[in-house]
Amino acid sequence: MNAVAVAPSTLAHPRLPRWAPLVVAVAALAVGALLGLILGWGPVAIVLLSGLLYVVALPAWSRVLEGRRAATDRLMTNLVWGAFAVVCVPLLWLLWNVVQKGAPHVTVHFLTTSMRGVFGSMEGGILHAIQGTVIVTLAATVIAVPIGLMTAIYLIEYGRGSRLAKVITFLVDVMTGIPSIVAGLFALSLLVLFFGPAFRAGIGGAIALALLMTPTVVRSAEEMLRLVPSDLREASFALGVPKWRTILKVVMPTAIGGIVTGVVLAISRVIGETAPLLVTAGYNDSMNGNLFSGRMTTLPVYIFNQYKTPGAVPLGAHAADPPGYARAWAAALVLIVIVMILNLIARIIGKIFAPKTGR
Amino acid sequence: MAKSIDVQDLDIFYGDFKAVEGVSMTIKAKSVTAFIGPSGCGKSTFLRSLNRMHEVIPGARVEGKVMVDGMSLYDPIVDPVEVRRRIGMVFQRPNPFPTMSIYENVLAGNRLNNKRMPKSEADDVVEKSLRGANLWNEVKDRLGKPGMGLSGGQQQRLCIARAIAVEPEVLLMDEPCSALDPISTAAVEDLIHDLKSSYTIVIVTHNMQQAARVSDDTGFFNLKAAGKPGHLVEFNPTKQMFTNPDSPDTEAYISGRFG
Amino acid sequence: MSTGSSLTPPPAVSARRGRLALGDRVFAASARGAGLLILLALAGVFVFLLIQGIPGLSVDPKEYGQGFETFWQYVGPLLFGTIFISLLALIVAVPFALAVALFISHYAPRRLATPVAYVIDLLAAVPSVVFGLWGGRALSQALKPVINWLGDYLNWIPLFKGPASPNGQTALTAALVLGVMILPIITAISREVFAQTPRLNEEAAIGLGATRWEVIRLAVLPYAKSGVIAGIMLGLGRALGETMAVTMVYSSSPKYMLNIIGDTSPQTIAANIANNYAEASADKQHVLIAAGLVLFAFTFVVNFIARWAIGRGERKLAR
């Protein structure tokens, strides 16, 4: 009986009350605001200071009341939550900037004209850049997807455990790490070798992007093919279906959702690439629909170019920024929207084609 | 249609490992032959060697002869794909193709081989196969639904329908009831009994009662020791096997003293 | 062979078989061919960069600019700048990346964890040119007071020697942008290894009365170490090759220096290529390609270490 009576008292450690974090938060905000107002700081500084006070004050209180271990735990919890909050800032800030500075300039005119003959305060547009982006990205997809897909098929269905398969897996890993500008230089040196040092065209960009896309496609397709149960392959073999038909008609349809998702994500990744296109496809003010001749602008290069040469603020205009910056923000908004739409499509496709259980 | 199978002194290897050793038997046409034995004794491996399915695993090879109606399965000029078309197989777990409807699943063997047939003929094949698998009445109103939507027992009968739709000469079944509930098991056993009139059936089972119920002949496989290849201990008519076996090992296994 | 004649299948079957076997052969060959093409492509990258790059090692010294006599004098400061800026980015990114990974795997309520992971992926989806634009136009404006303050009060630290740039477009800004860009990679990989730590060890620690932080310190971090290192190395690899965020944010020159809040700061290889490709003569192109090759080799080494660390981690977990 005695032991039972003693036990509860040793189990009960002093704990901070449940409302402690709230009280500390309010106090931290109050102190921060007071100090900030006295020293004449802006709201950003006040919030930062209050946050810092909270992160330190709650563990300090806990240290006094609950002991060292609990205090450390509270400190780490605060730091982790704090780090998460800090990381959200640049993302929200960036998206806000892009929308706020870009949206007013995304007009029908902006989307339907090129930069041909645009000067001074004329609005100009991005049609040529959208056209270039679509052409170059499509060409890269056409190159990368068949190669990537067939390689994945080789790795999963044919080459399992073989030395060649190991070498290819290793090289695909190496390819994932190629800096995008090096991919651009590769495409450039390839073209320069055949067509002379001044050659710039969309095809170079497509080759560079394909080089960047292929490993992503191989990886995701490999993953998806591996998920197809071997039961299905065996069922097909047992019906007297040759291996290649089994792969094309049983394995691929089962994995197609994941494969398409992977391809779309790969596209969304390379569509924002700038450096390799800068080196290979160059910049051009006008429409150019020919992949194989003449410089071809893509959206990212357009943004870079407008940023680099923003032009002068026109006399008498109210705009505080040179026109190039406005165009760059607007084009950035269009580019981000395209990337987000592609990501969304990838997710939806993944959902739709997810293996049916049928019930 | 139905063919007999002659096996002479068959060894099966996975790389350097000998899985099955020295099997000889004659499997009669239009009968049910069952293989029983403890796990890992090579009965499934042996079954798979009868339609060259074991070749799916890299490094697998056989020595010896398997003759179907006087034709050696392992002759170099023989295409394993053709062998599998003539000798169908049903697996342990039901495995309908998830991307296909019930109708398409039944026709899979034909469609996947790009065999063109008019719609009326295809309908006939589907109905005939599903009736043959005792499934027609249950699914005739929902042929367009995914095959994965059926119950486990129905899925297994769908797989049997799929196997017989290509009109094989032999039907191999690898523990076809081990993933099924008792009622579905009974349905599949009934079906095996019906199929016997037109097919040669070879079935691997863990369940001795099942072997006793459905088969005409039974083969008992065993291991001499762990790590040693499996071998055929006894091959006799089922009745004799279960009442008066030749080998004391068989008797011990059947009476439940090991395994 | 007495059974010879009966072995021969009927002619129809044989014809069909020939066709099917052909289909199988063609398909298998093209799959293998695609794999070989990747092999070839990578070999191509090396060969073409070598062909075009090697002449760059010995061109007229005036192509190197800045009074450099040899290629190595020219590429040395660039390599220094590349590593320097990337390390700064790592210093910014790693603590936050690990904290966010822990947040997703151990701290966030389950309903919050998935959307947070999605938001971090979103960060990875933002094109680098947009990061560059934001860094060069928005972040740099906001950092002006901070940079001035650093230049006024902390100028005894070599990094902040100053004089502070008046427009905020400094290497410090670029390092912050780059840090934000590589954070998702490090977070994604760390999150995965944090989630993979053996559940039993965590429960054992909880059973001993450990607080949440002690569980992480005792049962999570030791297991995740090599995975986290791999993630950091992959992040470093990404930072080394990043071009736009660096080119667009600060003006640079190929010099050895530590000051990151001044008007000019050390240039990276990628920025050097991007800045000079446009007006490059044939000789200068060779020089730039050779510099690219140096960058490639260096990133390759970093990525190789990352893969090695991943492999080691997997072996450790497998045991």
Tab-separated table of C-alpha atoms in Angstrom, chain C residues 13 31 59 87 118 188 283 296 303 314:
chain	number	residue	atom	x	y	z
C	13	VAL	CA	3.412	-22.741	-86.739
C	31	ALA	CA	15.952	-1.525	-75.770
C	59	VAL	CA	45.301	30.105	-76.844
C	87	LEU	CA	29.893	26.724	-49.645
C	118	TYR	CA	4.363	19.714	-51.331
C	188	ALA	CA	13.894	15.850	-49.798
C	283	ASP	CA	39.343	30.915	-79.420
C	296	PHE	CA	31.954	19.150	-65.035
C	303	ASN	CA	28.202	13.790	-57.003
C	314	GLU	CA	22.049	1.633	-47.667
